[in-house]
Short mmCIF file of N, CA and C in Angstrom, two decimals:
data_model
loop_
_atom_site.label_atom_id
_atom_site.label_comp_id
_atom_site.label_asym_id
_atom_site.label_seq_id
_atom_site.Cartn_x
_atom_site.Cartn_y
_atom_site.Cartn_z
N MET A 31 0.63 -1.17 -0.09
CA MET A 31 0.09 0.29 -0.38
C MET A 31 1.02 1.44 0.13
N LEU A 32 1.85 1.34 0.85
CA LEU A 32 2.60 2.41 0.79
C LEU A 32 3.26 2.40 -0.67
N LEU A 33 3.81 1.63 -1.11
CA LEU A 33 4.44 1.36 -2.04
C LEU A 33 3.81 1.89 -3.47
N GLU A 34 2.72 1.93 -3.39
CA GLU A 34 1.81 2.08 -4.37
C GLU A 34 1.37 3.69 -4.19
N LEU A 35 1.35 4.04 -3.29
CA LEU A 35 0.99 5.84 -2.64
C LEU A 35 2.65 6.52 -3.57
N LEU A 36 3.52 5.96 -3.33
CA LEU A 36 4.63 6.35 -3.16
C LEU A 36 5.00 6.23 -5.21
N VAL A 37 4.57 4.94 -5.51
CA VAL A 37 4.51 5.30 -6.95
C VAL A 37 3.89 6.24 -7.47
N VAL A 38 2.78 5.99 -7.42
CA VAL A 38 1.82 7.01 -8.00
C VAL A 38 2.09 8.71 -7.32
N GLY A 39 2.56 9.05 -6.22
CA GLY A 39 3.14 10.28 -5.91
C GLY A 39 3.92 10.66 -6.80
N ALA A 40 4.93 10.00 -7.11
CA ALA A 40 6.41 9.98 -8.01
C ALA A 40 5.95 10.11 -9.06
N HIS A 41 4.68 9.71 -10.04
CA HIS A 41 4.19 10.44 -11.24
C HIS A 41 3.48 11.61 -11.15
N ALA A 42 2.69 11.86 -10.16
CA ALA A 42 1.57 12.93 -10.42
C ALA A 42 2.21 14.46 -10.49
N GLN A 43 1.48 14.50 -10.93
CA GLN A 43 2.52 16.29 -11.79
C GLN A 43 1.00 16.96 -10.92
N PRO A 44 1.90 18.88 -10.25
CA PRO A 44 0.80 19.34 -10.13
C PRO A 44 -0.28 20.22 -10.76
N ALA A 45 -1.19 20.38 -10.45
CA ALA A 45 -2.47 21.28 -10.96
C ALA A 45 -2.03 22.03 -11.61
N ARG A 46 -1.83 22.42 -12.53
CA ARG A 46 -1.66 23.63 -13.02
C ARG A 46 -3.33 24.35 -13.94
N ALA A 47 -3.48 25.63 -13.59
CA ALA A 47 -4.68 26.05 -13.94
C ALA A 47 -4.21 26.35 -15.61
N GLN A 48 -5.39 25.94 -16.85
CA GLN A 48 -5.06 26.65 -17.95
C GLN A 48 -5.46 27.53 -18.01
N THR A 49 -4.46 28.44 -19.04
CA THR A 49 -4.43 29.59 -19.31
C THR A 49 -5.73 30.01 -20.34
N ALA A 50 -5.78 31.06 -20.69
CA ALA A 50 -7.01 31.24 -21.59
C ALA A 50 -7.37 30.60 -22.83
N THR A 51 -5.79 30.75 -23.32
CA THR A 51 -5.32 30.57 -24.60
C THR A 51 -5.36 28.75 -24.63
N GLN A 52 -4.45 28.46 -23.99
CA GLN A 52 -4.43 27.11 -23.93
C GLN A 52 -5.95 26.46 -24.02
N ALA A 53 -6.61 27.06 -23.19
CA ALA A 53 -8.05 25.87 -23.13
C ALA A 53 -8.75 26.49 -24.37
N ALA A 54 -8.49 27.15 -25.25
CA ALA A 54 -9.47 27.72 -26.43
C ALA A 54 -9.38 26.91 -27.51
N GLY A 55 -9.98 26.43 -28.08
CA GLY A 55 -10.21 25.37 -29.43
C GLY A 55 -8.94 26.02 -30.37
N PRO A 56 -8.58 25.22 -31.25
CA PRO A 56 -7.08 25.42 -32.16
C PRO A 56 -7.64 26.28 -33.39
N PHE A 57 -8.92 26.13 -33.54
CA PHE A 57 -9.35 27.08 -34.93
C PHE A 57 -9.71 28.67 -34.45
N PHE A 58 -9.71 29.59 -35.75
CA PHE A 58 -9.97 30.82 -35.34
C PHE A 58 -10.11 31.51 -36.98
N LEU A 59 -10.93 32.48 -36.77
CA LEU A 59 -11.45 33.58 -37.91
C LEU A 59 -10.79 34.51 -37.60
N THR A 60 -10.98 35.61 -39.18
CA THR A 60 -9.72 36.65 -38.64
C THR A 60 -10.39 37.55 -39.79
N LEU A 61 -10.81 38.55 -39.54
CA LEU A 61 -11.11 39.64 -39.92
C LEU A 61 -9.37 40.69 -39.90
N HIS A 62 -9.18 40.88 -41.05
CA HIS A 62 -7.80 41.60 -40.96
C HIS A 62 -8.35 43.03 -41.95
N LEU A 63 -7.32 43.87 -42.21
CA LEU A 63 -7.46 45.46 -42.54
C LEU A 63 -6.43 46.05 -42.86
N ALA A 64 -6.32 46.31 -44.16
CA ALA A 64 -5.24 46.86 -44.66
C ALA A 64 -3.90 46.05 -44.63
N GLY A 65 -2.43 46.49 -44.11
CA GLY A 65 -0.90 45.51 -44.10
C GLY A 65 -1.13 44.42 -45.26
N GLY A 66 -1.39 45.34 -46.97
CA GLY A 66 -0.96 44.27 -47.85
C GLY A 66 -1.77 43.23 -48.20
N THR A 67 -2.89 42.95 -47.25
CA THR A 67 -3.68 41.84 -47.59
C THR A 67 -4.95 42.21 -48.29
N GLY A 68 -5.12 43.42 -48.80
CA GLY A 68 -6.43 43.77 -49.45
C GLY A 68 -6.59 45.28 -48.24
N VAL A 69 -7.55 45.92 -48.65
CA VAL A 69 -8.37 46.72 -48.11
C VAL A 69 -9.16 45.92 -46.73
N VAL A 70 -10.05 44.97 -46.99
CA VAL A 70 -10.00 44.31 -46.09
C VAL A 70 -10.64 42.78 -46.20
N ALA A 71 -9.52 41.98 -45.56
CA ALA A 71 -10.22 40.61 -46.01
C ALA A 71 -9.96 39.79 -44.94
N LEU A 72 -11.14 38.17 -45.25
CA LEU A 72 -11.46 37.41 -44.73
C LEU A 72 -10.98 35.98 -44.81
N GLY A 73 -10.78 35.52 -43.36
CA GLY A 73 -10.18 33.75 -43.43
C GLY A 73 -10.33 33.61 -42.15
N GLY A 74 -9.54 32.44 -41.84
CA GLY A 74 -9.06 31.71 -40.55
C GLY A 74 -7.93 30.61 -40.80
N GLY A 75 -7.44 29.82 -39.68
CA GLY A 75 -6.81 29.61 -39.47
C GLY A 75 -7.01 28.50 -38.07
N TYR A 76 -5.36 27.78 -37.66
CA TYR A 76 -5.40 27.12 -36.95
C TYR A 76 -4.26 27.05 -36.16
N ARG A 77 -4.24 27.15 -34.71
CA ARG A 77 -3.43 27.21 -33.79
C ARG A 77 -2.29 25.80 -33.39
N LEU A 78 -0.97 25.93 -33.28
CA LEU A 78 -0.40 24.74 -33.63
C LEU A 78 0.87 25.43 -32.34
N ALA A 79 1.78 24.25 -32.21
CA ALA A 79 2.82 24.33 -31.14
C ALA A 79 2.61 25.26 -30.07
N GLN A 80 1.77 24.67 -29.37
CA GLN A 80 1.25 25.20 -27.91
C GLN A 80 0.62 26.36 -28.46
N GLN A 81 -0.04 26.55 -29.40
CA GLN A 81 -0.90 27.90 -29.70
C GLN A 81 -0.11 28.77 -29.41
N ARG A 82 1.14 28.88 -29.90
CA ARG A 82 2.28 30.13 -30.63
C ARG A 82 2.13 30.15 -32.01
N LEU A 83 1.89 29.43 -32.61
CA LEU A 83 1.83 29.62 -34.28
C LEU A 83 0.93 29.57 -34.84
N GLU A 84 0.61 30.27 -35.67
CA GLU A 84 -0.77 30.72 -36.49
C GLU A 84 -1.39 31.04 -37.77
N PRO A 85 -1.14 29.77 -38.31
CA PRO A 85 -0.88 29.83 -39.95
C PRO A 85 -2.29 29.75 -40.22
N GLU A 86 -2.35 30.92 -41.41
CA GLU A 86 -4.28 30.83 -41.67
C GLU A 86 -4.00 31.54 -43.17
N LEU A 87 -4.83 31.17 -43.08
CA LEU A 87 -5.42 31.59 -45.22
C LEU A 87 -6.49 32.94 -45.17
N LEU A 88 -6.07 34.12 -45.47
CA LEU A 88 -7.04 34.95 -46.03
C LEU A 88 -7.22 35.57 -47.56
N LEU A 89 -8.37 35.62 -47.70
CA LEU A 89 -8.86 36.65 -49.08
C LEU A 89 -9.15 37.89 -48.85
N GLY A 90 -8.21 39.18 -49.72
CA GLY A 90 -8.49 40.18 -49.48
C GLY A 90 -8.93 40.60 -50.72
N TYR A 91 -9.24 41.64 -50.17
CA TYR A 91 -10.39 42.73 -51.47
C TYR A 91 -9.49 43.99 -51.32
N VAL A 92 -9.53 44.74 -52.80
CA VAL A 92 -9.53 46.36 -52.91
C VAL A 92 -10.46 46.47 -54.15
N PRO A 93 -11.14 47.57 -53.97
CA PRO A 93 -12.26 48.36 -54.03
C PRO A 93 -11.98 49.38 -55.96
N ARG A 94 -12.52 48.96 -56.81
CA ARG A 94 -11.68 49.90 -57.88
C ARG A 94 -11.08 51.12 -57.85
N ARG A 95 -12.08 51.62 -56.55
CA ARG A 95 -11.74 53.62 -56.64
C ARG A 95 -10.27 53.73 -56.17
N ILE A 96 -10.02 52.60 -55.09
CA ILE A 96 -8.39 52.57 -54.50
C ILE A 96 -7.35 52.17 -55.61
N SER A 97 -7.93 50.35 -56.19
CA SER A 97 -6.69 49.78 -57.10
C SER A 97 -6.39 50.79 -58.37
N GLY A 98 -7.76 51.42 -58.76
CA GLY A 98 -7.28 52.55 -60.56
C GLY A 98 -7.61 51.75 -61.14
N SER A 99 -7.95 50.32 -61.70
CA SER A 99 -8.52 49.70 -62.90
C SER A 99 -9.99 49.28 -62.71
N LYS A 100 -9.69 48.06 -61.90
CA LYS A 100 -10.40 46.76 -61.68
C LYS A 100 -10.74 46.43 -60.22
N PRO A 101 -11.73 45.82 -59.53
CA PRO A 101 -12.15 45.39 -57.90
C PRO A 101 -10.38 43.94 -57.75
N LEU A 102 -9.90 44.38 -56.77
CA LEU A 102 -8.79 42.63 -56.77
C LEU A 102 -9.24 42.29 -55.90
N ALA A 103 -8.57 40.56 -56.07
CA ALA A 103 -8.92 40.13 -54.90
C ALA A 103 -7.60 39.64 -54.45
N ILE A 104 -6.89 39.44 -53.18
CA ILE A 104 -5.52 39.00 -52.90
C ILE A 104 -5.72 37.73 -51.79
N ILE A 105 -5.03 37.08 -52.00
CA ILE A 105 -5.31 35.96 -51.57
C ILE A 105 -3.48 35.27 -50.74
N THR A 106 -3.99 35.31 -49.38
CA THR A 106 -2.37 35.52 -48.47
C THR A 106 -2.88 34.28 -47.74
N LEU A 107 -1.65 33.70 -47.55
CA LEU A 107 -1.28 33.01 -46.35
C LEU A 107 -0.12 32.78 -45.77
N LYS A 108 -0.45 33.25 -44.47
CA LYS A 108 0.31 34.15 -43.62
C LYS A 108 0.82 32.83 -42.41
N ALA A 109 1.72 33.07 -41.66
CA ALA A 109 1.75 32.65 -40.41
C ALA A 109 2.38 33.49 -39.09
N THR A 110 1.98 33.43 -38.16
CA THR A 110 2.28 34.32 -37.28
C THR A 110 2.47 33.85 -36.07
N TYR A 111 3.54 33.63 -35.27
CA TYR A 111 4.39 33.53 -34.45
C TYR A 111 4.53 34.42 -33.08
N LEU A 112 3.78 33.69 -32.04
CA LEU A 112 3.58 34.07 -30.94
C LEU A 112 4.57 33.53 -29.42
N PRO A 113 6.08 35.21 -29.44
CA PRO A 113 6.93 34.04 -28.49
C PRO A 113 6.98 34.13 -27.19
N TRP A 114 6.08 35.48 -26.63
CA TRP A 114 5.68 35.30 -25.27
C TRP A 114 4.52 35.46 -25.07
N THR A 115 3.61 34.83 -24.22
CA THR A 115 2.34 35.40 -24.29
C THR A 115 1.68 35.78 -22.59
N PRO A 116 2.30 36.74 -22.01
CA PRO A 116 2.20 36.99 -20.52
C PRO A 116 0.62 37.18 -19.97
N GLU A 117 0.06 36.59 -19.28
CA GLU A 117 -1.30 36.74 -18.91
C GLU A 117 -1.17 37.72 -17.88
N LEU A 118 -2.30 38.73 -17.76
CA LEU A 118 -2.13 40.16 -16.97
C LEU A 118 -2.72 39.68 -15.74
N GLY A 119 -1.98 39.14 -14.60
CA GLY A 119 -3.04 39.47 -13.45
C GLY A 119 -3.60 37.83 -13.11
N ARG A 120 -4.93 38.00 -12.80
CA ARG A 120 -5.85 36.71 -12.73
C ARG A 120 -6.58 37.07 -13.81
N SER A 121 -6.68 37.99 -14.37
CA SER A 121 -8.10 38.47 -15.17
C SER A 121 -7.93 37.56 -16.63
N SER A 122 -9.14 37.70 -17.32
CA SER A 122 -9.02 36.90 -18.78
C SER A 122 -8.25 37.39 -20.10
N TRP A 123 -7.57 38.31 -19.69
CA TRP A 123 -6.34 39.43 -20.56
C TRP A 123 -5.25 38.39 -20.98
N GLN A 124 -4.95 38.92 -21.97
CA GLN A 124 -3.11 38.37 -22.00
C GLN A 124 -3.21 39.59 -23.30
N ALA A 125 -1.77 39.63 -23.11
CA ALA A 125 -0.83 40.21 -23.93
C ALA A 125 0.16 40.04 -24.69
N SER A 126 0.28 39.53 -25.90
CA SER A 126 1.63 39.59 -26.25
C SER A 126 1.97 40.92 -27.39
N PRO A 127 2.61 41.13 -26.48
CA PRO A 127 3.94 42.18 -26.71
C PRO A 127 4.61 42.28 -27.81
N VAL A 128 4.90 40.91 -28.39
CA VAL A 128 5.79 40.94 -29.69
C VAL A 128 5.31 40.17 -30.88
N THR A 129 5.00 39.72 -32.04
CA THR A 129 4.25 38.47 -32.68
C THR A 129 5.07 38.89 -34.05
N LEU A 130 5.78 37.82 -34.63
CA LEU A 130 6.60 37.78 -35.58
C LEU A 130 5.91 37.08 -36.54
N GLY A 131 5.88 37.37 -38.10
CA GLY A 131 5.34 36.56 -38.44
C GLY A 131 5.81 36.86 -40.44
N ALA A 132 5.20 35.97 -41.00
CA ALA A 132 5.81 35.96 -42.31
C ALA A 132 4.85 35.42 -43.36
N MET A 133 4.52 36.15 -44.69
CA MET A 133 2.87 35.99 -45.45
C MET A 133 3.91 35.78 -47.18
N VAL A 134 2.94 34.87 -47.83
CA VAL A 134 2.76 35.06 -49.00
C VAL A 134 1.35 35.22 -49.94
N ASN A 135 1.58 36.45 -50.53
CA ASN A 135 0.31 36.90 -51.37
C ASN A 135 0.27 36.52 -52.45
N TYR A 136 -1.08 36.35 -53.29
CA TYR A 136 -1.34 36.31 -54.65
C TYR A 136 -2.12 37.30 -55.05
N THR A 137 -2.02 38.63 -56.48
CA THR A 137 -3.08 39.31 -56.16
C THR A 137 -3.39 39.06 -58.02
N THR A 138 -4.87 38.97 -58.20
CA THR A 138 -5.35 37.97 -59.08
C THR A 138 -5.58 39.10 -60.10
N GLY A 139 -5.70 39.05 -61.18
CA GLY A 139 -5.90 40.09 -62.37
C GLY A 139 -5.04 39.77 -63.92
N GLN A 140 -5.60 39.94 -64.81
CA GLN A 140 -4.84 39.98 -66.16
C GLN A 140 -3.61 40.81 -65.94
N GLN A 141 -3.29 41.89 -65.29
CA GLN A 141 -2.81 42.65 -65.56
C GLN A 141 -1.70 42.80 -64.35
N PHE A 142 -1.38 41.42 -64.00
CA PHE A 142 -0.64 40.99 -63.39
C PHE A 142 0.04 40.06 -63.52
N PHE A 143 1.30 39.83 -63.61
CA PHE A 143 1.98 38.60 -64.21
C PHE A 143 2.62 37.44 -62.92
N LEU A 144 2.60 36.10 -63.16
CA LEU A 144 3.91 35.49 -62.65
C LEU A 144 4.81 35.62 -62.70
N THR A 145 6.02 35.52 -64.13
CA THR A 145 7.09 35.58 -64.12
C THR A 145 7.27 36.36 -65.60
N ASN A 146 8.51 36.78 -65.38
CA ASN A 146 9.02 38.29 -66.26
C ASN A 146 8.80 37.89 -67.35
N ASN A 147 8.55 37.13 -67.84
CA ASN A 147 8.00 36.67 -69.19
C ASN A 147 6.67 36.53 -69.67
N SER A 148 5.68 37.31 -68.85
CA SER A 148 4.83 37.05 -69.26
C SER A 148 4.64 38.72 -68.81
N ALA A 149 5.22 39.49 -68.91
CA ALA A 149 5.28 40.98 -68.17
C ALA A 149 5.06 42.35 -69.01
N GLY A 150 4.02 41.58 -70.38
CA GLY A 150 3.27 42.40 -71.15
C GLY A 150 4.18 42.91 -72.48
N ASN A 151 3.58 44.12 -72.40
CA ASN A 151 4.67 44.70 -73.51
C ASN A 151 6.26 45.21 -72.95
N TYR A 152 6.70 44.32 -72.27
CA TYR A 152 8.14 44.80 -71.58
C TYR A 152 9.61 43.64 -72.29
N ARG A 153 10.10 43.10 -72.52
CA ARG A 153 11.08 42.35 -73.26
C ARG A 153 11.13 41.26 -72.27
N PRO A 154 11.48 39.87 -72.44
CA PRO A 154 11.45 38.99 -71.15
C PRO A 154 12.74 39.69 -70.46
N GLY A 155 12.92 39.23 -69.25
CA GLY A 155 13.92 39.61 -68.17
C GLY A 155 13.90 41.28 -67.98
N TYR A 156 13.21 42.08 -68.21
CA TYR A 156 13.09 43.00 -67.91
C TYR A 156 12.95 43.34 -66.23
N TYR A 157 11.79 43.03 -66.08
CA TYR A 157 11.25 42.66 -64.40
C TYR A 157 11.90 41.16 -63.97
N TRP A 158 12.62 41.42 -63.25
CA TRP A 158 13.41 40.11 -62.45
C TRP A 158 12.07 39.86 -61.37
N TRP A 159 10.69 40.23 -61.14
CA TRP A 159 10.30 39.76 -60.25
C TRP A 159 8.53 39.66 -60.90
N SER A 160 7.84 38.90 -59.85
CA SER A 160 6.56 38.65 -60.72
C SER A 160 5.53 40.06 -59.88
N SER A 161 4.68 40.62 -60.17
CA SER A 161 3.92 41.83 -59.92
C SER A 161 2.93 40.90 -59.40
N ALA A 162 2.44 39.51 -59.55
CA ALA A 162 1.51 38.78 -58.66
C ALA A 162 1.67 38.26 -57.64
N VAL A 163 2.92 38.25 -56.90
CA VAL A 163 3.17 37.45 -56.39
C VAL A 163 4.24 37.97 -54.95
N ARG A 164 3.59 38.52 -53.80
CA ARG A 164 4.70 39.06 -52.93
C ARG A 164 4.99 38.11 -51.47
N LEU A 165 5.68 38.39 -51.39
CA LEU A 165 6.80 37.56 -50.03
C LEU A 165 6.81 38.71 -48.86
N GLY A 166 6.19 38.80 -48.15
CA GLY A 166 6.33 39.42 -46.31
C GLY A 166 6.72 39.24 -45.52
N LEU A 167 7.06 39.72 -44.56
CA LEU A 167 7.52 39.95 -43.24
C LEU A 167 6.61 40.91 -42.32
N LEU A 168 6.52 40.23 -41.25
CA LEU A 168 5.99 41.49 -40.24
C LEU A 168 5.85 41.00 -38.79
N ALA A 169 5.80 42.12 -38.39
CA ALA A 169 5.70 42.13 -36.77
C ALA A 169 4.67 43.21 -36.09
N GLY A 170 4.08 43.13 -34.71
CA GLY A 170 2.99 43.36 -34.18
C GLY A 170 3.19 42.94 -32.90
N THR A 171 2.15 43.74 -31.91
CA THR A 171 1.56 43.37 -30.63
C THR A 171 0.17 42.68 -31.34
N ARG A 172 -0.24 42.12 -29.71
CA ARG A 172 -1.88 41.46 -29.41
C ARG A 172 -2.33 42.00 -28.37
N LEU A 173 -4.04 41.86 -28.04
CA LEU A 173 -4.20 41.69 -27.23
C LEU A 173 -5.49 40.88 -26.99
N SER A 174 -5.79 40.00 -26.04
CA SER A 174 -6.77 38.73 -26.23
C SER A 174 -6.86 38.88 -24.68
N TYR A 175 -8.52 38.58 -24.98
CA TYR A 175 -9.51 38.42 -23.99
C TYR A 175 -10.64 37.42 -24.48
N ALA A 176 -10.64 36.23 -23.18
CA ALA A 176 -11.38 35.03 -23.30
C ALA A 176 -11.60 34.90 -22.05
N GLY A 177 -13.58 35.40 -22.69
CA GLY A 177 -14.33 35.39 -20.85
C GLY A 177 -14.92 34.34 -21.01
N PRO A 178 -16.42 33.99 -20.34
CA PRO A 178 -16.50 32.77 -19.81
C PRO A 178 -16.63 31.83 -20.66
N CYS A 179 -16.88 32.08 -22.23
CA CYS A 179 -16.67 30.97 -23.19
C CYS A 179 -15.78 30.20 -22.96
N ARG A 180 -14.45 31.20 -22.98
CA ARG A 180 -13.38 30.64 -23.25
C ARG A 180 -12.45 30.42 -24.58
N GLN A 181 -13.03 31.19 -25.47
CA GLN A 181 -12.92 31.22 -26.95
C GLN A 181 -12.37 32.86 -27.09
N PRO A 182 -11.34 32.95 -26.99
CA PRO A 182 -10.20 34.19 -26.84
C PRO A 182 -10.75 34.79 -28.54
N THR A 183 -10.80 36.12 -28.24
CA THR A 183 -11.17 37.50 -29.23
C THR A 183 -9.93 37.82 -28.87
N ALA A 184 -8.87 37.86 -29.66
CA ALA A 184 -7.92 39.10 -30.37
C ALA A 184 -7.98 40.19 -31.19
N ALA A 185 -7.16 41.20 -30.70
CA ALA A 185 -6.97 42.60 -31.18
C ALA A 185 -5.75 42.70 -31.57
N TYR A 186 -5.28 43.13 -33.07
CA TYR A 186 -3.84 43.07 -33.40
C TYR A 186 -3.67 44.01 -34.32
N ALA A 187 -2.88 44.70 -33.78
CA ALA A 187 -1.89 45.71 -35.31
C ALA A 187 -0.28 44.85 -35.10
N GLU A 188 -0.03 45.39 -36.70
CA GLU A 188 1.26 44.95 -36.99
C GLU A 188 1.54 45.66 -38.31
N LEU A 189 3.15 45.96 -38.62
CA LEU A 189 3.83 46.30 -39.41
C LEU A 189 4.55 45.46 -40.40
N SER A 190 4.35 45.64 -41.88
CA SER A 190 4.77 44.57 -42.55
C SER A 190 5.44 45.36 -44.10
N THR A 191 6.36 44.31 -44.61
CA THR A 191 6.99 45.06 -45.47
C THR A 191 7.14 43.95 -46.44
N ASN A 192 7.32 43.69 -47.82
CA ASN A 192 7.78 42.74 -48.61
C ASN A 192 9.08 42.67 -49.49
N ASP A 193 9.41 41.85 -50.09
CA ASP A 193 10.55 41.41 -50.80
C ASP A 193 10.62 42.82 -51.83
N LEU A 194 9.66 43.34 -52.70
CA LEU A 194 10.27 44.64 -53.42
C LEU A 194 10.53 45.90 -52.57
N HIS A 195 10.09 45.80 -51.61
CA HIS A 195 10.12 47.37 -50.58
C HIS A 195 10.86 46.94 -49.88
N LEU A 196 11.25 45.64 -49.64
CA LEU A 196 12.95 46.16 -49.03
C LEU A 196 14.36 46.00 -49.97
N VAL A 197 13.83 45.37 -51.15
CA VAL A 197 14.96 45.47 -52.39
C VAL A 197 14.77 46.98 -52.87
N SER A 198 13.78 47.97 -53.15
CA SER A 198 13.88 49.06 -53.08
C SER A 198 14.74 50.05 -52.38
N ALA A 199 14.03 49.73 -51.21
CA ALA A 199 15.58 50.43 -49.84
C ALA A 199 16.62 50.31 -50.31
N LEU A 200 17.07 48.97 -50.46
CA LEU A 200 18.46 48.78 -50.52
C LEU A 200 19.27 49.47 -51.49
N THR A 201 18.13 49.41 -52.81
CA THR A 201 18.88 49.58 -53.96
C THR A 201 18.65 51.84 -54.26
N ASN A 202 17.35 52.13 -53.00
CA ASN A 202 17.29 53.77 -53.58
C ASN A 202 17.12 54.70 -51.80
N HIS A 203 18.36 55.21 -51.89
CA HIS A 203 18.70 55.35 -50.26
C HIS A 203 18.00 56.39 -49.41
N SER A 204 17.02 56.87 -50.75
CA SER A 204 15.89 58.38 -50.59
C SER A 204 14.42 57.43 -49.92
N LEU A 205 14.75 56.56 -50.21
CA LEU A 205 13.64 55.84 -49.19
C LEU A 205 13.34 56.08 -47.98
N ARG A 206 12.10 56.36 -47.03
CA ARG A 206 12.49 55.98 -45.36
C ARG A 206 11.75 55.08 -45.18
N LEU A 207 11.49 54.87 -44.07
CA LEU A 207 11.11 53.56 -43.25
C LEU A 207 9.78 53.27 -43.96
N VAL A 208 9.01 55.23 -43.32
CA VAL A 208 7.28 54.82 -43.76
C VAL A 208 6.98 54.77 -45.28
N ASP A 209 8.31 54.37 -45.91
CA ASP A 209 7.43 54.59 -47.16
C ASP A 209 7.73 52.81 -47.57
N ILE A 210 8.63 51.95 -47.03
CA ILE A 210 8.53 50.54 -47.30
C ILE A 210 7.71 49.97 -45.85
N LEU A 211 7.20 50.22 -45.15
CA LEU A 211 6.28 49.79 -44.16
C LEU A 211 4.89 50.29 -44.20
N THR A 212 4.39 48.96 -44.05
CA THR A 212 2.34 49.00 -44.07
C THR A 212 2.05 48.79 -42.88
N LEU A 213 1.11 49.42 -42.31
CA LEU A 213 0.30 49.45 -41.21
C LEU A 213 -0.95 48.20 -41.82
N GLY A 214 -1.32 47.23 -40.59
CA GLY A 214 -2.45 46.62 -40.87
C GLY A 214 -2.95 46.38 -39.33
N GLY A 215 -3.98 45.28 -39.77
CA GLY A 215 -4.71 44.95 -38.25
C GLY A 215 -6.40 44.27 -38.15
N GLY A 216 -6.41 43.71 -36.91
CA GLY A 216 -7.80 43.30 -37.08
C GLY A 216 -8.06 42.28 -35.53
N PHE A 217 -8.87 41.30 -36.00
CA PHE A 217 -9.41 41.01 -34.91
C PHE A 217 -9.34 39.40 -35.37
N LYS A 218 -8.89 38.18 -34.52
CA LYS A 218 -9.01 36.87 -34.51
C LYS A 218 -10.13 36.43 -33.44
N GLN A 219 -11.07 35.63 -33.48
CA GLN A 219 -12.49 35.11 -32.85
C GLN A 219 -11.89 33.21 -33.17
N GLY A 220 -11.92 32.57 -31.67
CA GLY A 220 -11.33 31.29 -31.55
C GLY A 220 -12.70 30.55 -31.58
N PHE A 221 -12.69 29.77 -32.24
CA PHE A 221 -13.86 28.84 -32.03
C PHE A 221 -14.03 27.41 -31.62
#
């Protein structure tokens, strides 16, 4: 009997309260505004790696009055990493002071080309990049609240840039940081 208690006691783990994010389901929906994904983008994703990695797919829209010609659709595959998410006291609030991520987006439309060989009136090789595909990096911050239903709602803001902006900044030193950064933000709702 004493031996059984010692064996069971040796394997017992101390009870820990689940954080708001750990108790949540892995799926979420996203409403994203600006930030290189369209004026507005809707999508969703799945939380991985102990709720620290959030890959998601977004479908964005740019209206005609902003695009200059036709309305645009932008498809974005984005991944956000939350390296540190402290809880704010004993409340249901959590802050992620720093979030990091990357994204790839594709802009639809005949005026955009995938390879430099399909760049329209320009000779092959004139453009070294695709106007339809952008690779981007982002950094941001987030505030989350998990109420009684324990499904967190998060508001976030992020600064992003893309491959073309970075190369332009390296070759054109008159560009300022505000010329190559894009501000975006939105809301994520777990379910």
